[in-house]
Structures are given as structure tokens and as C-alpha cells.
mmCIF file of C-alpha atoms and ligand atoms in Angstrom:
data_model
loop_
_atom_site.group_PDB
_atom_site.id
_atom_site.type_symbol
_atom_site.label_atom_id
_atom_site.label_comp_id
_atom_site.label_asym_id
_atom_site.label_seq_id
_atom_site.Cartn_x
_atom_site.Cartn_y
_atom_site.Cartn_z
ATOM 1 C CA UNK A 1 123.084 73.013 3.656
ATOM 2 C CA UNK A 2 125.811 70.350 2.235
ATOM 3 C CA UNK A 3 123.441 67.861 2.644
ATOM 4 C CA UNK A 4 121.235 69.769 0.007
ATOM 5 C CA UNK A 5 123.304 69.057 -2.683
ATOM 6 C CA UNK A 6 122.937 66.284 -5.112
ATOM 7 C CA UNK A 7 124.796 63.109 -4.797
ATOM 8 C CA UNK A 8 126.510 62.971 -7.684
ATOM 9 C CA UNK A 9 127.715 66.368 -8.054
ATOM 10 C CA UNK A 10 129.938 65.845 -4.845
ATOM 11 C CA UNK A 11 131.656 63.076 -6.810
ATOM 12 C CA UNK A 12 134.965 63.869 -7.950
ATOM 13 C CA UNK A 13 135.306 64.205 -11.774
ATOM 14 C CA UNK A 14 137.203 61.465 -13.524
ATOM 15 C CA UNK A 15 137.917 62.336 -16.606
ATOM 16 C CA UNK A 16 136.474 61.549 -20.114
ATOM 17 C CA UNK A 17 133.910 59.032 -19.853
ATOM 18 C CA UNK A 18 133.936 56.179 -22.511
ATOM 19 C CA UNK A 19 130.667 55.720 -24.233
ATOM 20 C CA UNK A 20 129.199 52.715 -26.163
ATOM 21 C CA UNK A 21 128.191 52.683 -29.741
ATOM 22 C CA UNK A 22 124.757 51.544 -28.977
ATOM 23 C CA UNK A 23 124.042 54.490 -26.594
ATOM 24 C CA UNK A 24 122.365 57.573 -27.507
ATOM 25 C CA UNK A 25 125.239 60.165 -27.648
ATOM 26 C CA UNK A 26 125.217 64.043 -28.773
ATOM 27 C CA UNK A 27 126.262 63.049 -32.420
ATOM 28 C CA UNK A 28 123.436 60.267 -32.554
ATOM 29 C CA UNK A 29 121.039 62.340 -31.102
ATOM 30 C CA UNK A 30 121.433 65.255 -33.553
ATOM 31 C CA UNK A 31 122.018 63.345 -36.413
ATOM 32 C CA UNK A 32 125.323 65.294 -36.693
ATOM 33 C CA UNK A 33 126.860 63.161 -39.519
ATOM 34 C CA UNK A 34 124.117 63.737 -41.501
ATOM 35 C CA UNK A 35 123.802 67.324 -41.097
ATOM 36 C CA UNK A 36 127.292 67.837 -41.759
ATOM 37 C CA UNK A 37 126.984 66.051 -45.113
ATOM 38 C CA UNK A 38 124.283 68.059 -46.191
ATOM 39 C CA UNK A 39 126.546 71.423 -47.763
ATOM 40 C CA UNK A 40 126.980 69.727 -51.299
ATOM 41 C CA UNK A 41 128.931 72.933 -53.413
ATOM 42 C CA UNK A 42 128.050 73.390 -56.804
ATOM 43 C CA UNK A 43 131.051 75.204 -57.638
ATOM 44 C CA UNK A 44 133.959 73.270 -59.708
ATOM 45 C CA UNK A 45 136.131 73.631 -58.738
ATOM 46 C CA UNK A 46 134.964 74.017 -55.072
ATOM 47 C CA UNK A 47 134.988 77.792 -54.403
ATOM 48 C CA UNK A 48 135.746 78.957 -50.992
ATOM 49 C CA UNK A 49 132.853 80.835 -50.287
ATOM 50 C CA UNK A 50 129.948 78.529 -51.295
ATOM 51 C CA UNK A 51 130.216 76.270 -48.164
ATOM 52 C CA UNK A 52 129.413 79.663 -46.148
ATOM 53 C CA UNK A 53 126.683 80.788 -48.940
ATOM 54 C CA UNK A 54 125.375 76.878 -48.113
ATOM 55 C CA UNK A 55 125.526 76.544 -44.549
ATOM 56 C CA UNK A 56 123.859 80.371 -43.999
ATOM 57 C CA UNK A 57 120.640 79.213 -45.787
ATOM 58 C CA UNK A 58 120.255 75.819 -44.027
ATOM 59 C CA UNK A 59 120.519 77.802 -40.770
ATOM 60 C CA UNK A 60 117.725 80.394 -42.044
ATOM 61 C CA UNK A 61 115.513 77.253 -42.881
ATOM 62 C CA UNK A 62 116.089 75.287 -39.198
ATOM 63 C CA UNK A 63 115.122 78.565 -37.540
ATOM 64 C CA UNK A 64 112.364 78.920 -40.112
ATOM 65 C CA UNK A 65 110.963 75.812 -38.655
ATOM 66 C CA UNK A 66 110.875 76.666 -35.193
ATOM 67 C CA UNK A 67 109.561 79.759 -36.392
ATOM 68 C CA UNK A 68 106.940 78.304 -37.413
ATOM 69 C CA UNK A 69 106.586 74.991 -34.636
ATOM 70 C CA UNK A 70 106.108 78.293 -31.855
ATOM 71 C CA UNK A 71 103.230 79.994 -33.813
ATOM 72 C CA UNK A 72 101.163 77.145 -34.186
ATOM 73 C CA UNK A 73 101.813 76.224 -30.330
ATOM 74 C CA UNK A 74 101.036 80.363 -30.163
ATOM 75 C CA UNK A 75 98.157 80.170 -31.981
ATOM 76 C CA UNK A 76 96.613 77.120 -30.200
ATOM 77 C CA UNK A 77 97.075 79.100 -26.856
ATOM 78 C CA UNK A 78 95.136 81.446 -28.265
ATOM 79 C CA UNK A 79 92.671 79.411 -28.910
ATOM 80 C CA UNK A 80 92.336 78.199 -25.814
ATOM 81 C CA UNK A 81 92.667 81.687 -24.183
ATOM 82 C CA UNK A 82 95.656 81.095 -22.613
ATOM 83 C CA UNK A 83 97.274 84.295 -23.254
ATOM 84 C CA UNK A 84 100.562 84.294 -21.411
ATOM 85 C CA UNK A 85 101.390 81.178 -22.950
ATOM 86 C CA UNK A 86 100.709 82.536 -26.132
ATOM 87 C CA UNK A 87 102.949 85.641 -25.048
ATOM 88 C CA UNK A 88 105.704 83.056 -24.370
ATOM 89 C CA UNK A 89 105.952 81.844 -27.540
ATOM 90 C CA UNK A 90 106.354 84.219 -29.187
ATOM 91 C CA UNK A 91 108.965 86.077 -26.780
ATOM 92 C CA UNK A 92 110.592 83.155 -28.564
ATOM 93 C CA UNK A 93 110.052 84.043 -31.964
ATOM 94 C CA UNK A 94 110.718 87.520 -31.181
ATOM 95 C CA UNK A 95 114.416 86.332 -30.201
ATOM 96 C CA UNK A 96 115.229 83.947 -33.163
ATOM 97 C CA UNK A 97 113.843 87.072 -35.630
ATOM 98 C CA UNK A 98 116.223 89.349 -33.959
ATOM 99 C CA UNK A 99 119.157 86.928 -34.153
ATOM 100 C CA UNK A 100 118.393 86.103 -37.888
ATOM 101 C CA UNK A 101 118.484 89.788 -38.189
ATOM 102 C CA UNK A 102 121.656 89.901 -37.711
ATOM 103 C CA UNK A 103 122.850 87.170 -39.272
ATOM 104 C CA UNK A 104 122.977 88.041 -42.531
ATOM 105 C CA UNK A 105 125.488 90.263 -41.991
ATOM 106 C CA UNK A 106 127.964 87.253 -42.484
ATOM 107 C CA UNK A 107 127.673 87.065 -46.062
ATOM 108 C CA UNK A 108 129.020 90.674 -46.518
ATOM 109 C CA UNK A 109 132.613 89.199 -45.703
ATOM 110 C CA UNK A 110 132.258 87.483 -48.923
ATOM 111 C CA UNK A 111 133.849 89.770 -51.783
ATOM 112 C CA UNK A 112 130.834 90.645 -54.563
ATOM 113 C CA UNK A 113 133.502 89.284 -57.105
ATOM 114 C CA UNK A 114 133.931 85.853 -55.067
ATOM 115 C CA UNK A 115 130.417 85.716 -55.328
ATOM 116 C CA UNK A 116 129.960 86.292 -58.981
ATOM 117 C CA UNK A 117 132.615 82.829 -59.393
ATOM 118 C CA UNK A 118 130.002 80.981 -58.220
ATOM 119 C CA UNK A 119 126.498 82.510 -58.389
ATOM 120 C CA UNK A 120 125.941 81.619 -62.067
ATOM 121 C CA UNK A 121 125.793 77.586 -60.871
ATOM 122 C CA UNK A 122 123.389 78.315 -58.451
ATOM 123 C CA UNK A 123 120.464 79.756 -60.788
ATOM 124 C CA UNK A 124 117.763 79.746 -61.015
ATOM 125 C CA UNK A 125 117.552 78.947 -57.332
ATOM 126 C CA UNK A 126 116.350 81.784 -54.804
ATOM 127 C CA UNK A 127 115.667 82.699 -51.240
ATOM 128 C CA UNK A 128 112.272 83.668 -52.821
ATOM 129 C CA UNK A 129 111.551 79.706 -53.631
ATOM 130 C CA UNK A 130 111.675 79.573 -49.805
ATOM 131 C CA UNK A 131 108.929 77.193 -48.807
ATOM 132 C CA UNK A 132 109.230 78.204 -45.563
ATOM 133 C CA UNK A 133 109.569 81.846 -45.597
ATOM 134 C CA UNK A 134 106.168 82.229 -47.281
ATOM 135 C CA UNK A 135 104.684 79.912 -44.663
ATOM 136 C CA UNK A 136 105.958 82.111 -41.963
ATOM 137 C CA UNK A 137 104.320 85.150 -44.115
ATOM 138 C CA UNK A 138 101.227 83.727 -44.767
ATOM 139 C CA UNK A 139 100.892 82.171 -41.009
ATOM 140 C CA UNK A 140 101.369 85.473 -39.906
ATOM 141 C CA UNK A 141 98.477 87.076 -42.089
ATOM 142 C CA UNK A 142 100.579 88.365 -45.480
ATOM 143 C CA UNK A 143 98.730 85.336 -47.736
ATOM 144 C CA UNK A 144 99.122 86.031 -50.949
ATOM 145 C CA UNK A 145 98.008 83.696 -53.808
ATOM 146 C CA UNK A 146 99.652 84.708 -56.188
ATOM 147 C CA UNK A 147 102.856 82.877 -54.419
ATOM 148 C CA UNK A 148 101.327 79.684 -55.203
ATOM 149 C CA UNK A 149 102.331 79.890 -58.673
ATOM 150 C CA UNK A 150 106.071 79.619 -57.565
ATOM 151 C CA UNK A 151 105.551 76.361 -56.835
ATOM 152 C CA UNK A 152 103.178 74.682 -59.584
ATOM 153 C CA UNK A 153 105.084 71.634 -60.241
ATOM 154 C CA UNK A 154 105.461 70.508 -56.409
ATOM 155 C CA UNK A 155 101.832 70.421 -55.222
ATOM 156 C CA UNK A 156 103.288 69.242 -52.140
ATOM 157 C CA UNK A 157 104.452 72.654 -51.742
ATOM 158 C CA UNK A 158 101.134 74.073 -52.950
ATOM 159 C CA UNK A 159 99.447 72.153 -50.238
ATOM 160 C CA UNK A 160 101.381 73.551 -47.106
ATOM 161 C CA UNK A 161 100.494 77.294 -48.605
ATOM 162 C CA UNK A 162 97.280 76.587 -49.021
ATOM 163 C CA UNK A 163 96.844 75.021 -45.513
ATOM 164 C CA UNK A 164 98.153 78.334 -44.518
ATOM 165 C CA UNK A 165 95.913 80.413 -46.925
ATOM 166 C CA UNK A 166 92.963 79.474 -45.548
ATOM 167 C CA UNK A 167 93.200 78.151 -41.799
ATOM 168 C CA UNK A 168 93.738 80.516 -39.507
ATOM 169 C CA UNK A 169 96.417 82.970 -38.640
ATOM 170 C CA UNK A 170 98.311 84.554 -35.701
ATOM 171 C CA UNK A 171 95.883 87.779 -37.140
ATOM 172 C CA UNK A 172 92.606 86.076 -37.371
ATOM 173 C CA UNK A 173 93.678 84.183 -33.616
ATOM 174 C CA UNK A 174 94.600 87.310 -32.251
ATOM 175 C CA UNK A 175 91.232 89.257 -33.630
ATOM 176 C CA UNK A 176 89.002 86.151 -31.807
ATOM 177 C CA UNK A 177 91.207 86.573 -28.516
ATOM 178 C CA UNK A 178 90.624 90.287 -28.115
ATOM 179 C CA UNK A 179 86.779 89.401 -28.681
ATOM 180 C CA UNK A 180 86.820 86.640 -26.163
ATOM 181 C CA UNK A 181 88.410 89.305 -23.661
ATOM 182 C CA UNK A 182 85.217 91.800 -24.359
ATOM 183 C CA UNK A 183 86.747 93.780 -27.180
ATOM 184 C CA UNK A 184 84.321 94.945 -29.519
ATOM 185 C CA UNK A 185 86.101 92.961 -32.932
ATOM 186 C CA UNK A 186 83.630 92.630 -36.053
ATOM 187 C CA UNK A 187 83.357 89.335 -36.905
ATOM 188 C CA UNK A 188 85.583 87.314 -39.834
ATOM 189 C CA UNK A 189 88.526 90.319 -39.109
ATOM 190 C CA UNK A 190 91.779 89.087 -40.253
ATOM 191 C CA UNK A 191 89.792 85.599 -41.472
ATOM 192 C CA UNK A 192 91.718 84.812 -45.064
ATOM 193 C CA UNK A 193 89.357 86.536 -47.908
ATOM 194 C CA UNK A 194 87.635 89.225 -45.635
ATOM 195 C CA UNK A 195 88.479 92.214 -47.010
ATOM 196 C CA UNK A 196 87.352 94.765 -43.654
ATOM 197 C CA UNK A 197 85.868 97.805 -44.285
ATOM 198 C CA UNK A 198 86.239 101.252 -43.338
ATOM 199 C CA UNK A 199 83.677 100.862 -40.450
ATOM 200 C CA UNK A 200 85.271 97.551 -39.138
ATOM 201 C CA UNK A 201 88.594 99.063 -38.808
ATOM 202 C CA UNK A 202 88.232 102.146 -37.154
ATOM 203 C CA UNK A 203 86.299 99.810 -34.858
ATOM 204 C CA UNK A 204 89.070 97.464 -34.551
ATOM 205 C CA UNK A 205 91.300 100.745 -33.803
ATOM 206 C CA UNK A 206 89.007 101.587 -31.038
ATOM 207 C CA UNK A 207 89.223 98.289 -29.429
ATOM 208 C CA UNK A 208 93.005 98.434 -29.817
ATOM 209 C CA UNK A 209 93.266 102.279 -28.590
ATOM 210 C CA UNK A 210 91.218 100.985 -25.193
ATOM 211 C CA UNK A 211 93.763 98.336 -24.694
ATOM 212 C CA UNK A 212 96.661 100.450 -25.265
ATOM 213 C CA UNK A 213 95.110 103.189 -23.209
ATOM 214 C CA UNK A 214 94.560 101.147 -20.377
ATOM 215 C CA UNK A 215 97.450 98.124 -20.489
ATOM 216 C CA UNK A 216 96.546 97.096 -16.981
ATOM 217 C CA UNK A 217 93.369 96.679 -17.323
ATOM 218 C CA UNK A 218 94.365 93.244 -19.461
ATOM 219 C CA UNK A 219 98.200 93.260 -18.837
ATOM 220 C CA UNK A 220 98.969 89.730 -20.291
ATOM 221 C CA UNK A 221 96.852 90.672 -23.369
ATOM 222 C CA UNK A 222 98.395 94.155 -23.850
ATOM 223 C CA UNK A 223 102.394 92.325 -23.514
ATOM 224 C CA UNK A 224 101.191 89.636 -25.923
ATOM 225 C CA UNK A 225 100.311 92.164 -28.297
ATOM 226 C CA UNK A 226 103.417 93.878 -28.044
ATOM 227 C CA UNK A 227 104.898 90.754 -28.806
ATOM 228 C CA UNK A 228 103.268 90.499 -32.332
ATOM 229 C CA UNK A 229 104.669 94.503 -33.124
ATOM 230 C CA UNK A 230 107.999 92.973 -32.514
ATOM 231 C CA UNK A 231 107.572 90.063 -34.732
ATOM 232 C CA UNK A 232 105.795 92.687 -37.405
ATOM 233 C CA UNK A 233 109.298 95.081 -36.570
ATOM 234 C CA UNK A 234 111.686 92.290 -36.753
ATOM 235 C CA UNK A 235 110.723 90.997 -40.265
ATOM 236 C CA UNK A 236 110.518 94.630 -41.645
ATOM 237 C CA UNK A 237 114.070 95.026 -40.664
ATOM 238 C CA UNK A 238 114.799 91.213 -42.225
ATOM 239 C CA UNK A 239 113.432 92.531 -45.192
ATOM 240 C CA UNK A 240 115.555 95.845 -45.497
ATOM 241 C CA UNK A 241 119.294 94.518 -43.906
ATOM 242 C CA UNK A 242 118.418 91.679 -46.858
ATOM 243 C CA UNK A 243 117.731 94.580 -49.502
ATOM 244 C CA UNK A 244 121.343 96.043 -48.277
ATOM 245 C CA UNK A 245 122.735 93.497 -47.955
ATOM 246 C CA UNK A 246 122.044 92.192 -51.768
ATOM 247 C CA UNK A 247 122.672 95.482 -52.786
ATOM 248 C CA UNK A 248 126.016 95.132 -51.580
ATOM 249 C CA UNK A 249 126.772 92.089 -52.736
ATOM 250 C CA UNK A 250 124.792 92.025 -56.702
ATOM 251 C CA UNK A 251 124.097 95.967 -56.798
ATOM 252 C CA UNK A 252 121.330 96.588 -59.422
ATOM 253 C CA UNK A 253 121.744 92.902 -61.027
ATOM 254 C CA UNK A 254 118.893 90.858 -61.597
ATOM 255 C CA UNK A 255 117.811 87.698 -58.982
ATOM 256 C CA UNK A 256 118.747 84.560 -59.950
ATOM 257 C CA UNK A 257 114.576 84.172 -58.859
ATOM 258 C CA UNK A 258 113.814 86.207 -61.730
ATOM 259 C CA UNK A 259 112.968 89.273 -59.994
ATOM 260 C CA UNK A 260 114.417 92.834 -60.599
ATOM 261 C CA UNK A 261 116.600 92.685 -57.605
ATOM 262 C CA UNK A 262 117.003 95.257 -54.827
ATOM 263 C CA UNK A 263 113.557 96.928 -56.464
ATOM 264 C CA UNK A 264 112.050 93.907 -56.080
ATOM 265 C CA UNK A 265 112.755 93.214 -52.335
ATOM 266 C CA UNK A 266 112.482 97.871 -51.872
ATOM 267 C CA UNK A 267 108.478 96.811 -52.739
ATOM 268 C CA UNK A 268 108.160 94.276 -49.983
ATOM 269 C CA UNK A 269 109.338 96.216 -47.329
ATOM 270 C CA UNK A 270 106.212 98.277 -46.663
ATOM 271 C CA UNK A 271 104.069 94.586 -45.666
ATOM 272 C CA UNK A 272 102.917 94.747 -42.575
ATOM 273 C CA UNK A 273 101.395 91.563 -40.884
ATOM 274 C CA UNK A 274 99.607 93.763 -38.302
ATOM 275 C CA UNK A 275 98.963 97.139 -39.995
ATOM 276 C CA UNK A 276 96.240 97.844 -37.230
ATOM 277 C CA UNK A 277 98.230 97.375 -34.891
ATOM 278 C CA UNK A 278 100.781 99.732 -36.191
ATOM 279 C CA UNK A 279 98.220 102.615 -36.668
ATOM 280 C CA UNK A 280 96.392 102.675 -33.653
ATOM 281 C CA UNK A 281 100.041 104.450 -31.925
ATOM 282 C CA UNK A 282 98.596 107.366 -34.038
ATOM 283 C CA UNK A 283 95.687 107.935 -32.389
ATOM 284 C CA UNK A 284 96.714 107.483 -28.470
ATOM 285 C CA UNK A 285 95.984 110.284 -26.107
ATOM 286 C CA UNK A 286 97.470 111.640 -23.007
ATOM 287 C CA UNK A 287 95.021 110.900 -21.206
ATOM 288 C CA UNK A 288 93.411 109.289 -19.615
ATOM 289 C CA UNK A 289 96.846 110.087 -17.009
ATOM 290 C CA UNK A 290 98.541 106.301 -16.095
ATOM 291 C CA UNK A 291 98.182 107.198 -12.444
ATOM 292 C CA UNK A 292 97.905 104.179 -10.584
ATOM 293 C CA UNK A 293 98.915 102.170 -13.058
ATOM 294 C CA UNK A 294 102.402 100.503 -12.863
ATOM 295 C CA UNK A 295 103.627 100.145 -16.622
HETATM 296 C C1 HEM B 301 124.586 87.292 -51.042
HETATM 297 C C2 HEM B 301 123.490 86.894 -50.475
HETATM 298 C C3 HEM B 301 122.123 87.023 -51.060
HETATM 299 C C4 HEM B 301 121.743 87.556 -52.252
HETATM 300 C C5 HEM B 301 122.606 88.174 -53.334
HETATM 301 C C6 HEM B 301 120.301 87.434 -52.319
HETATM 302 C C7 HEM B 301 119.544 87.888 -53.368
HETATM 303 C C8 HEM B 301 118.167 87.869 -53.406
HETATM 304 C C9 HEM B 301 117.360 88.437 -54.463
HETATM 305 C C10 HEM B 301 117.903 89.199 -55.656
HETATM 306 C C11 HEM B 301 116.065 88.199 -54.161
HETATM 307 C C12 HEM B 301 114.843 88.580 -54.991
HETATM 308 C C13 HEM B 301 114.259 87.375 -55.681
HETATM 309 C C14 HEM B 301 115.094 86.915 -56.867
HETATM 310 O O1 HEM B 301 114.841 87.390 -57.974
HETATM 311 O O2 HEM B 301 115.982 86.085 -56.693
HETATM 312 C C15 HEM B 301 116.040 87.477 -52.922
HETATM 313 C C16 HEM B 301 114.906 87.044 -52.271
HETATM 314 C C17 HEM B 301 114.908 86.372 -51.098
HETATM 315 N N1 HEM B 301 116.007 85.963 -50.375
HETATM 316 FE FE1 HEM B 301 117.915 86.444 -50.739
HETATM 317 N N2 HEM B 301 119.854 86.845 -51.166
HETATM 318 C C18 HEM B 301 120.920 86.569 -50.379
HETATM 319 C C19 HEM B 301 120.899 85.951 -49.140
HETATM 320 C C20 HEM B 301 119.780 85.426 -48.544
HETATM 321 C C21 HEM B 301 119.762 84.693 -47.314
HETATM 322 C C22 HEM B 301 120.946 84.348 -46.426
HETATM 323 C C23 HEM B 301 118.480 84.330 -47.096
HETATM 324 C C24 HEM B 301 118.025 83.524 -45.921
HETATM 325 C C25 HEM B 301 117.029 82.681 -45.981
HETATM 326 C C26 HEM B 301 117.686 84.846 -48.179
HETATM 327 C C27 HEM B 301 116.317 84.701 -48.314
HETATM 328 C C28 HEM B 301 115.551 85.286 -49.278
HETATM 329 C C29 HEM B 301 114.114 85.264 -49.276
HETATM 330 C C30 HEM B 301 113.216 84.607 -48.234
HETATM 331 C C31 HEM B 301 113.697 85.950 -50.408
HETATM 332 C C32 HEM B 301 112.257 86.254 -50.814
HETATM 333 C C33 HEM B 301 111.876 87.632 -50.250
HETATM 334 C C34 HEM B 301 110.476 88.068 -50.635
HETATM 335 O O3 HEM B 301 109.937 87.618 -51.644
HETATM 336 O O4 HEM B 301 109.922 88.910 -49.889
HETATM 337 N N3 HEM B 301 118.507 85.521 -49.034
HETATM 338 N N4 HEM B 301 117.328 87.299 -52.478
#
């Protein structure tokens, strides 16, 4: 089996290699210098803590982005019918939400008083001003227009929401897919403006309650839509270890967004991007019994 292995990993290793300035090393590649010079404090003097305050945001906004690059690619597979694809992706996304999760954690090692040295220089900016965040909201079928407001002097901005607002979303994509796979889905569910009646969703919850009943049947489809509860669960618990964690840090203060604070982000934790999802759990049986079927 020696022969097997590649050439060069039976080389011996030599030590550092020298590289030339005109080839494409790590620090090129990311643009590492750049990145690094991108944590401009406004605090004067410098205060310890901003650099952390800084550097926590900018990694919220490059996982933001793949957030975002996965759902499209989700959403085209979806398109296209190719549902374990689709499931792949966003096993992905599922992964970065539960990581950024977490991550905001860090910021309760910074002392609520270190915070107040600084926070005054940062108004009236705000996590709520997050271009992004909405995008991944609205992509995921929480438009609302009312955000567009936020950003009246940068139509730019306006633009990418409303791109959002009224293409499709991972909702509306997922809606078409379960039709395409014989579901009985009304047509224009989860389509931006279509307000679905009674009628539609209990027949939406009947689709849903025949998949759930019967994952097998359409395994890839029933472990894709798992995959969009998780992104759903994921962001509701974003939303609340935020809510804490503010709380912890500002108490009952004001945002420097202009909001009331912890009330404000209490309100947004009942969103749900897939509410149907959520409520057809309520109306699963025990039987049909799984026998036979290897979940
Ligand atoms: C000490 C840390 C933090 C404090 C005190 C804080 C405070 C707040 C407050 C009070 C709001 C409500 C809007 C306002 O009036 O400003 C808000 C919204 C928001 N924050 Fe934070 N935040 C912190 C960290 C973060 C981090 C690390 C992120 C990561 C991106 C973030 C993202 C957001 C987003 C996206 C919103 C809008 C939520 C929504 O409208 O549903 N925040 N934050």
C-alpha cells in the first residue's frame, strides 16, 4: 500500500519555506492587512473594550453574508427541485446560527460601567441599522416595510430590502417545492403580499401533517424541512440571548437605535419565519404506527 501514497507527502519536511512577494500567500489572499485595519475606536482616549465591541459586530456581519450567499444557493436548489442540495445548505446555515448563538456571550465579560465610557460615542448607531440582519429576515419570509424607513437616505440600502420584499423567499420556495412534490399548497402561499386565509392554512397544515406523518415517504423533503425549524429555532434564541444579554449590559436604558430597549427586542421574539411549520407539531397523531419505517 506504500506505493498508494502521494509523492510528496513521503518527502521529508524542510523547514519554513520562503515565499515571494509576488505570490499569492494566506495574508494576500484574505486581504488580512486590510481587515485588520478595519476596527477604527471611537473612544478618546482609546477604551479597552471598544476594539472587542468592534471586532464582535464585523464578525456578526461576515457570517451575515454567508448567511445569506447559502440561502440564495438554497433557494435556487429549490427551484430546481434539488432538495438535498437545498438541505445542505442550509445544514450550513443551521451551524453558523448556532455558533452566532453563542457568541454573544463574549460581550458579557465587558463590565456594564466599561461600556457606559464608551457607548455615548457610538450613538446613534445600532445593531437594528443592520443592513444585513433585515435581509436575512426578510429572505427568510419576516418582510416588513415598515423597515425601509430606517434607511431613507441610502436608497442603496432601500434597494437590497426591496429586492428581498418582493422576490421570493426560502417560505414562498419552500411552499412551490412541497407543491412540485404533490402536496396540496394553495397557490401565492408565502408569496410577499398574500395574506392566506383560514382555508389555505389549515390546508397547508394538512399537507405538512402528511409529510410529518409519513417522513419516509419523501425523506429528503421531510430533513430539509427540519432544517428550516432549526433556522426558525436558532434565530428565536438569537433574539432572546441578545435581549439578556442587553439587559445585562444597559438594563432598562434606552437603544442608542432609538428603541425602548430590552421591551423593544421582548416584542420581536415571538416572529416566526415558518409559523406553519411550527403549528402543524400540534396536530400530529399516533398513528398511523411508524412500523416499517426507519426514522
Ligand atoms: C453590549 C452589547 C449590545 C447592546 C447593549 C445592544 C443593544 C441593542 C438594543 C438596545 C437594540 C434595540 C434597538 C435600539 O434601539 O438600539 C438592539 C438591536 C439589535 N442589535 Fe444589539 N446590542 C448589543 C450587541 C449586539 C451584537 C453583538 C449584535 C450582532 C450583530 C447586535 C445586533 C443587533 C440587531 C440585529 C438588532 C436589531 C434587532 C431587531 O430589530 O429585531 N447587537 N441592540
Amino acid at each position: 500500500m506504500a506505493n498508494a501514497q502521494p509523492k510528496d507527502s513521503a518527502m521529508p519536511y524542510e523547514g519554513p519555506k520562503v515565499y515571494r512577494r509576488d505570490e499569492l500567500t494566506y495574508n494576500r489572499y484574505l486581504h488580512v492587512e486590510e481587515l485588520l485595519s478595519l476596527q477604527t475606536l471611537q473612544s478618546d482616549p482609546p477604551h479597552h473594550d471598544e476594539t472587542l465591541f468592534i471586532i464582535i459586530h464585523q464578525a456578526y456581519e461576515l457570517w451575515f453574508k454567508q448567511i445569506l450567499h447559502e440561502i440564495e444557493s438554497a433557494m435556487a436548489a429549490m427551484n430546481e427541485r434539488k432538495v438535498l442540495r437545498a438541505y445542505r445548505r442550509l445544514s450550513r446555515v443551521g451551524q453558523i446560527m448556532k455558533l452566532l448563538v453563542s457568541q454573544i456571550h463574549i460581550l458579557e465579560t465587558m463590565a456594564p460601567v466599561d461600556f457606559l465610557q464608551f457607548r455615548d460615542r457610538l450613538n446613534p448607531a445600532s445593531g437594528f441599522q443592520s443592513i444585513q440582519f433585515r435581509e436575512v429576515e426578510f429572505v427568510a419570509g419576516l418582510a416588513d416595510a415598515n423597515f425601509l424607513k430606517v434607511f431613507q437616505n441610502w436608497p442603496e440600502y432601500q434597494t437590497a430590502l426591496r429586492r428581498r420584499l418582493d422576490g421570493p423567499n426560502l417560505r414562498s420556495c419552500y411552499y412551490d417545492l412541497l407543491r412540485s412534490q404533490g402536496y396540496r399548497i394553495p397557490p401565492g402561499m408565502g408569496t410577499p403580499g398574500h395574506q392566506p386565509s383560514e382555508a389555505e392554512n389549515l390546508e397547508v397544515l394538512d399537507a405538512l401533517r402528511e409529510l410529518y406523518q409519513h417522513p419516509n415517504h419523501k425523506l429528503p423533503l421531510y430533513f430539509l424541512s427540519e432544517t428550516l425549524i432549526e433556522f426558525d429555532e436558532y434565530l428565536i434564541l438569537w433574539r432572546h440571548h441578545h435581549r439578556l444579554t442587553v439587559e445585562r449590559v444597559i438594563g432598562g436604558r434606552k437603544g442608542t437605535g432609538g428603541s425602548t430597549g430590552v421591551r423593544y427586542l421582548e416584542s420581536t421574539t415571538s416572529k416566526r419565519c415558518f409559523p406553519l411549520l411550527w403549528e402543524a407539531r400540534t396536530y400530529l397523531t399516533k398513528e398511523p404506527q411508524y412500523e416499517g419505517e426507519d426514522l
